[in-house]
PDB file of C-alpha atoms in Angstrom:
ATOM      1  CA  UNK A 939      26.122  50.394 129.155  1.00 88.00           C
ATOM      2  CA  UNK A 940      24.356  46.970 127.929  1.00 96.00           C
ATOM      3  CA  UNK A 941      21.839  47.383 124.721  1.00 98.00           C
ATOM      4  CA  UNK A 942      18.075  47.951 125.112  1.00 98.00           C
ATOM      5  CA  UNK A 943      15.760  45.328 124.125  1.00 98.00           C
ATOM      6  CA  UNK A 944      13.075  46.344 122.043  1.00 98.00           C
ATOM      7  CA  UNK A 945       9.763  44.281 121.900  1.00 98.00           C
ATOM      8  CA  UNK A 946       7.349  43.889 119.195  1.00 98.00           C
ATOM      9  CA  UNK A 947       4.423  41.280 119.040  1.00 98.00           C
ATOM     10  CA  UNK A 948       1.201  40.522 117.894  1.00 97.00           C
ATOM     11  CA  UNK A 949      -0.053  39.120 121.155  1.00 97.00           C
ATOM     12  CA  UNK A 950      -1.714  42.744 122.577  1.00 96.00           C
ATOM     13  CA  UNK A 951      -1.348  43.353 126.184  1.00 95.00           C
ATOM     14  CA  UNK A 952      -4.787  42.196 127.357  1.00 95.00           C
ATOM     15  CA  UNK A 953      -3.189  39.227 128.874  1.00 96.00           C
ATOM     16  CA  UNK A 954       0.241  37.928 130.519  1.00 96.00           C
ATOM     17  CA  UNK A 955       2.342  37.163 127.378  1.00 96.00           C
ATOM     18  CA  UNK A 956       4.449  40.274 127.069  1.00 97.00           C
ATOM     19  CA  UNK A 957       4.828  40.326 130.681  1.00 97.00           C
ATOM     20  CA  UNK A 958       6.197  36.708 130.800  1.00 97.00           C
ATOM     21  CA  UNK A 959       8.624  37.569 127.903  1.00 97.00           C
ATOM     22  CA  UNK A 960       9.969  40.686 130.078  1.00 98.00           C
ATOM     23  CA  UNK A 961       9.962  38.548 133.173  1.00 97.00           C
ATOM     24  CA  UNK A 962      12.228  35.922 131.445  1.00 97.00           C
ATOM     25  CA  UNK A 963      14.426  38.626 130.175  1.00 98.00           C
ATOM     26  CA  UNK A 964      15.029  40.273 133.581  1.00 98.00           C
ATOM     27  CA  UNK A 965      15.539  36.466 135.241  1.00 97.00           C
ATOM     28  CA  UNK A 966      18.301  36.125 132.908  1.00 98.00           C
ATOM     29  CA  UNK A 967      19.753  39.784 133.532  1.00 98.00           C
ATOM     30  CA  UNK A 968      18.173  42.279 135.612  1.00 98.00           C
ATOM     31  CA  UNK A 969      20.080  45.202 134.562  1.00 97.00           C
ATOM     32  CA  UNK A 970      18.455  45.065 130.785  1.00 98.00           C
ATOM     33  CA  UNK A 971      16.282  47.634 130.024  1.00 98.00           C
ATOM     34  CA  UNK A 972      13.142  46.290 127.826  1.00 98.00           C
ATOM     35  CA  UNK A 973      10.861  48.891 125.704  1.00 98.00           C
ATOM     36  CA  UNK A 974       8.026  48.192 123.489  1.00 98.00           C
ATOM     37  CA  UNK A 975       7.895  48.973 119.828  1.00 98.00           C
ATOM     38  CA  UNK A 976       4.505  47.601 119.485  1.00 96.00           C
ATOM     39  CA  UNK A 977       2.181  44.848 120.680  1.00 97.00           C
ATOM     40  CA  UNK A 978      -0.976  44.921 118.297  1.00 95.00           C
ATOM     41  CA  UNK A 979       0.846  43.884 114.712  1.00 95.00           C
ATOM     42  CA  UNK A 980      -2.178  42.645 112.930  1.00 94.00           C
ATOM     43  CA  UNK A 981      -2.332  39.124 114.155  1.00 95.00           C
ATOM     44  CA  UNK A 982      -0.441  36.370 112.017  1.00 96.00           C
ATOM     45  CA  UNK A 983       1.024  38.916 109.650  1.00 96.00           C
ATOM     46  CA  UNK A 984       4.938  39.244 109.102  1.00 97.00           C
ATOM     47  CA  UNK A 985       4.105  41.734 106.352  1.00 97.00           C
ATOM     48  CA  UNK A 986       2.959  44.317 108.878  1.00 96.00           C
ATOM     49  CA  UNK A 987       5.759  43.371 111.437  1.00 98.00           C
ATOM     50  CA  UNK A 988       8.427  44.016 108.523  1.00 98.00           C
ATOM     51  CA  UNK A 989       6.894  47.112 107.928  1.00 96.00           C
ATOM     52  CA  UNK A 990       6.796  47.815 111.491  1.00 96.00           C
ATOM     53  CA  UNK A 991      10.632  47.391 111.907  1.00 98.00           C
ATOM     54  CA  UNK A 992      11.278  49.227 108.742  1.00 96.00           C
ATOM     55  CA  UNK A 993       9.659  52.503 110.515  1.00 95.00           C
ATOM     56  CA  UNK A 994      11.236  52.078 114.021  1.00 97.00           C
ATOM     57  CA  UNK A 995      14.717  50.290 113.326  1.00 98.00           C
ATOM     58  CA  UNK A 996      16.538  53.655 112.220  1.00 97.00           C
ATOM     59  CA  UNK A 997      15.684  55.634 115.017  1.00 97.00           C
ATOM     60  CA  UNK A 998      17.654  53.270 117.303  1.00 98.00           C
ATOM     61  CA  UNK A 999      21.368  53.069 118.353  1.00 98.00           C
ATOM     62  CA  UNK A1000      24.033  50.094 116.769  1.00 97.00           C
ATOM     63  CA  UNK A1001      23.834  47.311 119.153  1.00 98.00           C
ATOM     64  CA  UNK A1002      20.042  47.400 119.930  1.00 98.00           C
ATOM     65  CA  UNK A1003      18.275  44.050 120.255  1.00 98.00           C
ATOM     66  CA  UNK A1004      14.948  43.689 118.904  1.00 98.00           C
ATOM     67  CA  UNK A1005      12.887  40.891 119.657  1.00 98.00           C
ATOM     68  CA  UNK A1006       9.894  40.752 117.128  1.00 98.00           C
ATOM     69  CA  UNK A1007       7.684  37.730 117.215  1.00 98.00           C
ATOM     70  CA  UNK A1008       4.614  37.376 114.814  1.00 97.00           C
ATOM     71  CA  UNK A1009       4.931  33.742 114.508  1.00 95.00           C
ATOM     72  CA  UNK A1010       1.881  31.970 112.996  1.00 94.00           C
ATOM     73  CA  UNK A1011       4.430  28.976 112.389  1.00 91.00           C
ATOM     74  CA  UNK A1012       5.364  28.570 116.207  1.00 93.00           C
ATOM     75  CA  UNK A1013       6.769  25.184 116.790  1.00 88.00           C
ATOM     76  CA  UNK A1014       7.185  23.978 113.279  1.00 91.00           C
ATOM     77  CA  UNK A1015      10.296  23.774 111.233  1.00 90.00           C
ATOM     78  CA  UNK A1016      10.386  27.599 110.404  1.00 95.00           C
ATOM     79  CA  UNK A1017      13.857  29.035 111.574  1.00 97.00           C
ATOM     80  CA  UNK A1018      14.371  30.807 114.799  1.00 97.00           C
ATOM     81  CA  UNK A1019      16.746  33.261 113.981  1.00 98.00           C
ATOM     82  CA  UNK A1020      19.128  36.268 115.140  1.00 98.00           C
ATOM     83  CA  UNK A1021      20.041  38.761 112.175  1.00 98.00           C
ATOM     84  CA  UNK A1022      22.919  40.993 112.410  1.00 98.00           C
ATOM     85  CA  UNK A1023      22.098  44.142 110.150  1.00 98.00           C
ATOM     86  CA  UNK A1024      24.833  46.206 108.523  1.00 98.00           C
ATOM     87  CA  UNK A1025      24.163  49.100 111.114  1.00 98.00           C
ATOM     88  CA  UNK A1026      24.947  46.968 114.023  1.00 98.00           C
ATOM     89  CA  UNK A1027      21.366  46.125 115.371  1.00 98.00           C
ATOM     90  CA  UNK A1028      20.266  42.497 116.026  1.00 98.00           C
ATOM     91  CA  UNK A1029      16.696  41.177 115.285  1.00 98.00           C
ATOM     92  CA  UNK A1030      15.622  38.345 117.022  1.00 98.00           C
ATOM     93  CA  UNK A1031      12.684  36.656 114.958  1.00 98.00           C
ATOM     94  CA  UNK A1032      10.997  33.879 113.507  1.00 98.00           C
ATOM     95  CA  UNK A1033      12.594  33.724 109.864  1.00 98.00           C
ATOM     96  CA  UNK A1034       9.033  34.086 108.237  1.00 98.00           C
ATOM     97  CA  UNK A1035       9.052  36.981 106.000  1.00 98.00           C
ATOM     98  CA  UNK A1036       9.625  39.423 109.294  1.00 98.00           C
ATOM     99  CA  UNK A1037      12.917  40.521 107.671  1.00 98.00           C
ATOM    100  CA  UNK A1038      12.072  41.249 104.556  1.00 98.00           C
ATOM    101  CA  UNK A1039      11.989  44.980 104.290  1.00 97.00           C
ATOM    102  CA  UNK A1040      15.586  45.178 106.829  1.00 98.00           C
ATOM    103  CA  UNK A1041      17.101  42.982 104.007  1.00 98.00           C
ATOM    104  CA  UNK A1042      16.241  45.193 101.169  1.00 96.00           C
ATOM    105  CA  UNK A1043      17.060  48.592 103.328  1.00 96.00           C
ATOM    106  CA  UNK A1044      19.712  48.886 105.922  1.00 98.00           C
ATOM    107  CA  UNK A1045      20.754  45.571 104.970  1.00 98.00           C
ATOM    108  CA  UNK A1046      21.442  42.046 106.982  1.00 98.00           C
ATOM    109  CA  UNK A1047      25.111  41.192 107.353  1.00 98.00           C
ATOM    110  CA  UNK A1048      24.683  38.161 108.955  1.00 98.00           C
ATOM    111  CA  UNK A1049      22.055  35.678 110.199  1.00 98.00           C
ATOM    112  CA  UNK A1050      22.401  32.837 112.699  1.00 98.00           C
ATOM    113  CA  UNK A1051      19.678  30.005 113.512  1.00 98.00           C
ATOM    114  CA  UNK A1052      18.966  30.028 117.332  1.00 98.00           C
ATOM    115  CA  UNK A1053      20.390  26.648 118.900  1.00 97.00           C
ATOM    116  CA  UNK A1054      17.387  25.401 121.116  1.00 94.00           C
ATOM    117  CA  UNK A1055      19.725  22.944 122.718  1.00 95.00           C
ATOM    118  CA  UNK A1056      21.993  25.792 124.107  1.00 95.00           C
ATOM    119  CA  UNK A1057      19.843  28.967 124.034  1.00 97.00           C
ATOM    120  CA  UNK A1058      16.217  27.994 125.558  1.00 94.00           C
ATOM    121  CA  UNK A1059      14.611  28.790 128.261  1.00 93.00           C
ATOM    122  CA  UNK A1060      13.145  25.915 130.236  1.00 87.00           C
ATOM    123  CA  UNK A1061      10.031  26.722 131.622  1.00 85.00           C
ATOM    124  CA  UNK A1062       7.668  25.147 134.130  1.00 75.00           C
ATOM    125  CA  UNK A1063       5.523  23.660 131.271  1.00 82.00           C
ATOM    126  CA  UNK A1064       7.065  21.650 128.263  1.00 80.00           C
ATOM    127  CA  UNK A1065       5.365  23.484 125.263  1.00 81.00           C
ATOM    128  CA  UNK A1066       6.062  24.317 122.188  1.00 79.00           C
ATOM    129  CA  UNK A1067       3.510  27.459 121.427  1.00 83.00           C
ATOM    130  CA  UNK A1068       5.536  30.037 123.378  1.00 92.00           C
ATOM    131  CA  UNK A1069       8.689  30.687 121.550  1.00 94.00           C
ATOM    132  CA  UNK A1070       8.417  34.169 122.280  1.00 93.00           C
ATOM    133  CA  UNK A1071       9.059  33.944 125.856  1.00 94.00           C
ATOM    134  CA  UNK A1072      11.773  30.741 125.746  1.00 94.00           C
ATOM    135  CA  UNK A1073      13.347  31.356 122.637  1.00 96.00           C
ATOM    136  CA  UNK A1074      13.184  34.472 121.105  1.00 97.00           C
ATOM    137  CA  UNK A1075      12.974  36.625 124.568  1.00 97.00           C
ATOM    138  CA  UNK A1076      15.504  34.356 126.167  1.00 97.00           C
ATOM    139  CA  UNK A1077      18.220  34.509 123.472  1.00 98.00           C
ATOM    140  CA  UNK A1078      17.691  37.968 123.193  1.00 98.00           C
ATOM    141  CA  UNK A1079      18.580  38.549 126.689  1.00 98.00           C
ATOM    142  CA  UNK A1080      21.441  36.093 126.724  1.00 98.00           C
ATOM    143  CA  UNK A1081      22.919  38.249 123.928  1.00 98.00           C
ATOM    144  CA  UNK A1082      22.027  41.922 125.211  1.00 98.00           C
ATOM    145  CA  UNK A1083      23.555  40.498 128.708  1.00 98.00           C
ATOM    146  CA  UNK A1084      26.714  39.242 126.916  1.00 98.00           C
ATOM    147  CA  UNK A1085      26.432  35.965 128.306  1.00 98.00           C
ATOM    148  CA  UNK A1086      26.928  34.740 124.737  1.00 98.00           C
ATOM    149  CA  UNK A1087      28.162  36.286 121.537  1.00 98.00           C
ATOM    150  CA  UNK A1088      26.193  36.260 118.180  1.00 98.00           C
ATOM    151  CA  UNK A1089      28.740  33.309 116.768  1.00 98.00           C
ATOM    152  CA  UNK A1090      27.355  31.439 119.644  1.00 98.00           C
ATOM    153  CA  UNK A1091      23.559  31.788 118.848  1.00 98.00           C
ATOM    154  CA  UNK A1092      23.698  29.115 116.614  1.00 98.00           C
ATOM    155  CA  UNK A1093      24.696  27.948 112.939  1.00 98.00           C
ATOM    156  CA  UNK A1094      24.849  30.571 110.177  1.00 98.00           C
ATOM    157  CA  UNK A1095      23.025  30.117 106.941  1.00 98.00           C
ATOM    158  CA  UNK A1096      23.236  32.476 103.865  1.00 98.00           C
ATOM    159  CA  UNK A1097      21.224  35.495 103.704  1.00 98.00           C
ATOM    160  CA  UNK A1098      20.154  34.722 100.466  1.00 98.00           C
ATOM    161  CA  UNK A1099      18.131  31.925 102.174  1.00 98.00           C
ATOM    162  CA  UNK A1100      16.166  34.517 104.345  1.00 98.00           C
ATOM    163  CA  UNK A1101      12.132  33.997 103.943  1.00 98.00           C
ATOM    164  CA  UNK A1102      10.658  37.266 102.303  1.00 98.00           C
ATOM    165  CA  UNK A1103       7.220  38.422 102.180  1.00 97.00           C
ATOM    166  CA  UNK A1104       5.456  37.749  98.815  1.00 96.00           C
ATOM    167  CA  UNK A1105       3.886  41.246  99.074  1.00 97.00           C
ATOM    168  CA  UNK A1106       7.098  42.994  98.262  1.00 96.00           C
ATOM    169  CA  UNK A1107       7.100  41.778  94.768  1.00 96.00           C
ATOM    170  CA  UNK A1108       3.781  43.614  94.297  1.00 97.00           C
ATOM    171  CA  UNK A1109       5.263  46.802  92.943  1.00 95.00           C
ATOM    172  CA  UNK A1110       3.179  49.637  92.075  1.00 97.00           C
ATOM    173  CA  UNK A1111       3.039  49.896  88.213  1.00 97.00           C
ATOM    174  CA  UNK A1112       3.182  53.938  86.651  1.00 96.00           C
ATOM    175  CA  UNK A1113       1.747  54.763  83.602  1.00 95.00           C
ATOM    176  CA  UNK A1114       2.178  58.311  82.996  1.00 95.00           C
ATOM    177  CA  UNK A1115       0.594  60.153  85.516  1.00 96.00           C
ATOM    178  CA  UNK A1116      -1.579  57.208  86.921  1.00 98.00           C
ATOM    179  CA  UNK A1117      -0.157  54.853  89.873  1.00 98.00           C
ATOM    180  CA  UNK A1118      -1.574  51.234  90.021  1.00 98.00           C
ATOM    181  CA  UNK A1119      -1.141  49.587  93.311  1.00 98.00           C
ATOM    182  CA  UNK A1120      -2.629  48.279  96.778  1.00 98.00           C
ATOM    183  CA  UNK A1121      -3.039  49.152 100.435  1.00 98.00           C
ATOM    184  CA  UNK A1122      -0.542  47.930 101.942  1.00 97.00           C
ATOM    185  CA  UNK A1123      -1.380  48.561 105.598  1.00 96.00           C
ATOM    186  CA  UNK A1124      -3.340  50.605 107.979  1.00 95.00           C
ATOM    187  CA  UNK A1125      -2.941  52.509 110.944  1.00 89.00           C
ATOM    188  CA  UNK A1126      -5.961  51.203 113.522  1.00 84.00           C
ATOM    189  CA  UNK A1127      -5.431  53.911 116.008  1.00 90.00           C
ATOM    190  CA  UNK A1128      -5.729  56.719 113.576  1.00 95.00           C
ATOM    191  CA  UNK A1129      -7.189  54.977 110.838  1.00 97.00           C
ATOM    192  CA  UNK A1130      -5.167  55.892 108.160  1.00 98.00           C
ATOM    193  CA  UNK A1131      -3.979  54.145 105.068  1.00 98.00           C
ATOM    194  CA  UNK A1132      -0.849  53.399 103.203  1.00 98.00           C
ATOM    195  CA  UNK A1133      -0.105  52.671  99.607  1.00 98.00           C
ATOM    196  CA  UNK A1134       2.440  50.662  98.322  1.00 98.00           C
ATOM    197  CA  UNK A1135       3.839  53.593  96.939  1.00 98.00           C
ATOM    198  CA  UNK A1136       7.071  55.094  98.194  1.00 97.00           C
ATOM    199  CA  UNK A1137       7.379  58.851  99.134  1.00 97.00           C
ATOM    200  CA  UNK A1138      10.723  58.844  96.519  1.00 96.00           C
ATOM    201  CA  UNK A1139       8.539  57.302  94.019  1.00 96.00           C
ATOM    202  CA  UNK A1140       5.538  59.589  94.188  1.00 97.00           C
ATOM    203  CA  UNK A1141       7.774  62.945  94.402  1.00 95.00           C
ATOM    204  CA  UNK A1142       9.180  61.931  91.258  1.00 96.00           C
ATOM    205  CA  UNK A1143       5.489  62.490  89.390  1.00 97.00           C
ATOM    206  CA  UNK A1144       4.419  66.291  88.868  1.00 97.00           C
ATOM    207  CA  UNK A1145       2.328  66.530  91.791  1.00 97.00           C
ATOM    208  CA  UNK A1146       3.021  69.481  94.135  1.00 96.00           C
ATOM    209  CA  UNK A1147       1.134  70.598  97.230  1.00 96.00           C
ATOM    210  CA  UNK A1148      -2.609  71.672  96.490  1.00 97.00           C
ATOM    211  CA  UNK A1149      -3.052  69.306  93.573  1.00 98.00           C
ATOM    212  CA  UNK A1150      -6.031  67.010  93.202  1.00 98.00           C
ATOM    213  CA  UNK A1151      -5.615  63.077  92.572  1.00 98.00           C
ATOM    214  CA  UNK A1152      -8.447  60.990  91.741  1.00 98.00           C
ATOM    215  CA  UNK A1153      -8.171  57.961  94.503  1.00 98.00           C
ATOM    216  CA  UNK A1154     -10.133  54.922  93.427  1.00 98.00           C
ATOM    217  CA  UNK A1155      -9.934  51.950  95.802  1.00 98.00           C
ATOM    218  CA  UNK A1156     -11.657  48.488  95.301  1.00 98.00           C
ATOM    219  CA  UNK A1157     -11.866  45.475  97.026  1.00 98.00           C
ATOM    220  CA  UNK A1158     -13.278  42.298  95.508  1.00 93.00           C
ATOM    221  CA  UNK A1159     -13.849  44.101  92.023  1.00 90.00           C
ATOM    222  CA  UNK A1160     -16.337  46.520  93.971  1.00 97.00           C
ATOM    223  CA  UNK A1161     -15.537  50.311  94.092  1.00 98.00           C
ATOM    224  CA  UNK A1162     -15.422  51.127  97.832  1.00 98.00           C
ATOM    225  CA  UNK A1163     -13.714  54.648  97.250  1.00 98.00           C
ATOM    226  CA  UNK A1164     -13.481  56.916  94.510  1.00 98.00           C
ATOM    227  CA  UNK A1165     -13.113  60.695  94.952  1.00 98.00           C
ATOM    228  CA  UNK A1166     -10.668  63.557  94.145  1.00 98.00           C
ATOM    229  CA  UNK A1167      -8.448  64.099  97.198  1.00 98.00           C
ATOM    230  CA  UNK A1168      -5.845  67.060  97.937  1.00 98.00           C
ATOM    231  CA  UNK A1169      -2.252  65.994  97.968  1.00 98.00           C
ATOM    232  CA  UNK A1170      -0.704  68.132 101.017  1.00 98.00           C
ATOM    233  CA  UNK A1171       2.187  68.379 103.602  1.00 96.00           C
ATOM    234  CA  UNK A1172       0.167  67.523 106.147  1.00 96.00           C
ATOM    235  CA  UNK A1173      -3.442  66.728 107.805  1.00 96.00           C
ATOM    236  CA  UNK A1174      -4.570  70.532 108.712  1.00 96.00           C
ATOM    237  CA  UNK A1175      -4.361  71.672 105.114  1.00 97.00           C
ATOM    238  CA  UNK A1176      -8.226  70.188 104.867  1.00 98.00           C
ATOM    239  CA  UNK A1177     -11.197  70.852 106.705  1.00 97.00           C
ATOM    240  CA  UNK A1178     -11.644  68.592 109.493  1.00 98.00           C
ATOM    241  CA  UNK A1179     -12.920  65.009 108.348  1.00 98.00           C
ATOM    242  CA  UNK A1180     -11.687  65.246 104.945  1.00 98.00           C
ATOM    243  CA  UNK A1181      -9.116  62.917 103.398  1.00 98.00           C
ATOM    244  CA  UNK A1182      -5.954  63.962 102.592  1.00 98.00           C
ATOM    245  CA  UNK A1183      -2.818  62.645 100.542  1.00 98.00           C
ATOM    246  CA  UNK A1184       0.351  62.972 102.073  1.00 98.00           C
ATOM    247  CA  UNK A1185       4.135  61.471 102.202  1.00 98.00           C
ATOM    248  CA  UNK A1186       4.296  59.531 105.717  1.00 96.00           C
ATOM    249  CA  UNK A1187       6.999  59.353 108.024  1.00 94.00           C
ATOM    250  CA  UNK A1188       6.916  55.586 107.230  1.00 92.00           C
ATOM    251  CA  UNK A1189       8.205  56.629 103.910  1.00 94.00           C
ATOM    252  CA  UNK A1190       5.140  55.624 101.845  1.00 97.00           C
ATOM    253  CA  UNK A1191       2.337  57.711 100.427  1.00 98.00           C
ATOM    254  CA  UNK A1192      -0.550  57.865 102.780  1.00 98.00           C
ATOM    255  CA  UNK A1193      -4.253  58.123 102.904  1.00 98.00           C
ATOM    256  CA  UNK A1194      -5.965  59.943 106.064  1.00 98.00           C
ATOM    257  CA  UNK A1195      -8.831  62.106 107.343  1.00 98.00           C
ATOM    258  CA  UNK A1196      -8.203  65.051 109.292  1.00 98.00           C
ATOM    259  CA  UNK A1197      -8.788  64.424 112.721  1.00 97.00           C
ATOM    260  CA  UNK A1198     -11.083  61.533 111.744  1.00 98.00           C
ATOM    261  CA  UNK A1199     -10.483  57.867 111.077  1.00 98.00           C
ATOM    262  CA  UNK A1200     -10.385  57.158 107.154  1.00 98.00           C
ATOM    263  CA  UNK A1201     -10.943  53.277 107.344  1.00 98.00           C
ATOM    264  CA  UNK A1202     -13.967  53.544 109.346  1.00 97.00           C
ATOM    265  CA  UNK A1203     -15.971  56.592 107.452  1.00 98.00           C
ATOM    266  CA  UNK A1204     -15.355  54.900 104.404  1.00 98.00           C
ATOM    267  CA  UNK A1205     -15.078  50.986 104.903  1.00 98.00           C
ATOM    268  CA  UNK A1206     -11.752  50.723 103.735  1.00 98.00           C
ATOM    269  CA  UNK A1207      -9.197  47.736 104.867  1.00 96.00           C
ATOM    270  CA  UNK A1208      -5.997  47.117 104.034  1.00 96.00           C
ATOM    271  CA  UNK A1209      -4.084  44.151 102.141  1.00 95.00           C
ATOM    272  CA  UNK A1210      -3.176  42.647  98.493  1.00 95.00           C
ATOM    273  CA  UNK A1211      -7.082  42.313  97.514  1.00 96.00           C
ATOM    274  CA  UNK A1212      -7.681  46.056  98.272  1.00 98.00           C
ATOM    275  CA  UNK A1213      -6.368  47.565  94.851  1.00 98.00           C
ATOM    276  CA  UNK A1214      -5.869  51.522  94.380  1.00 98.00           C
ATOM    277  CA  UNK A1215      -5.478  53.851  91.245  1.00 98.00           C
ATOM    278  CA  UNK A1216      -4.295  57.053  91.917  1.00 98.00           C
ATOM    279  CA  UNK A1217      -4.540  59.578  89.168  1.00 98.00           C
ATOM    280  CA  UNK A1218      -3.023  63.271  88.826  1.00 98.00           C
ATOM    281  CA  UNK A1219      -5.614  65.454  88.040  1.00 97.00           C
TER     282      UNK A1219
END
């Protein structure tokens, strides 16, 4: 059985870009199976792409070829790459920070720069702005179909040279029973947010289910949210519409409302300029 191809982009599905990628893959090998990871990654944001891969990759079998195209530097000197993870999965992506969490999580065994002279689809139009189709999608199909080996992708370069998102270094600071951090991402569909605090780190604090946590979120030095919120194992332990703090399946600490959008209700966004303080009461 040939490995599956899993697609992630910031393209959305409101136009034909994703379908074009799938078409090139099928033209290369009609037997390949293609699945959608997500096409609503925040535009031009390798950090969110990296977080998404880190959450999803462990649940796919070794040999899977994941294509992640969040590429604000498309057509420039940034490297187009294929990374071989330590668990046997391949990730085809621009090397622009998208590999950050995988590098420090599952680990990257080797990485190669795609040789465009050999592994590029030649479309009807000669453009440099659709590498998702012409480079990443096409190369993933060659690899998954067995038409090229990993070694034939292109020249290897040191794993140490992989570009990392600067946000990764903005680690939370724990002062006694108080955590100083930031809102690293938000889930647009349900409206919850994730703090840059791992579940593992949070569980080291003396906080048990039902305890109250004073949460303060600021943006541009203005307080946007400041309230005591219960820590619980799921949404249903608070009344409908009320906020709850919990350990998320992403392996990071999350804040959401029961059956409502926390971001919409309180006007909270995400990014490194959204600061947060969580103090155990």
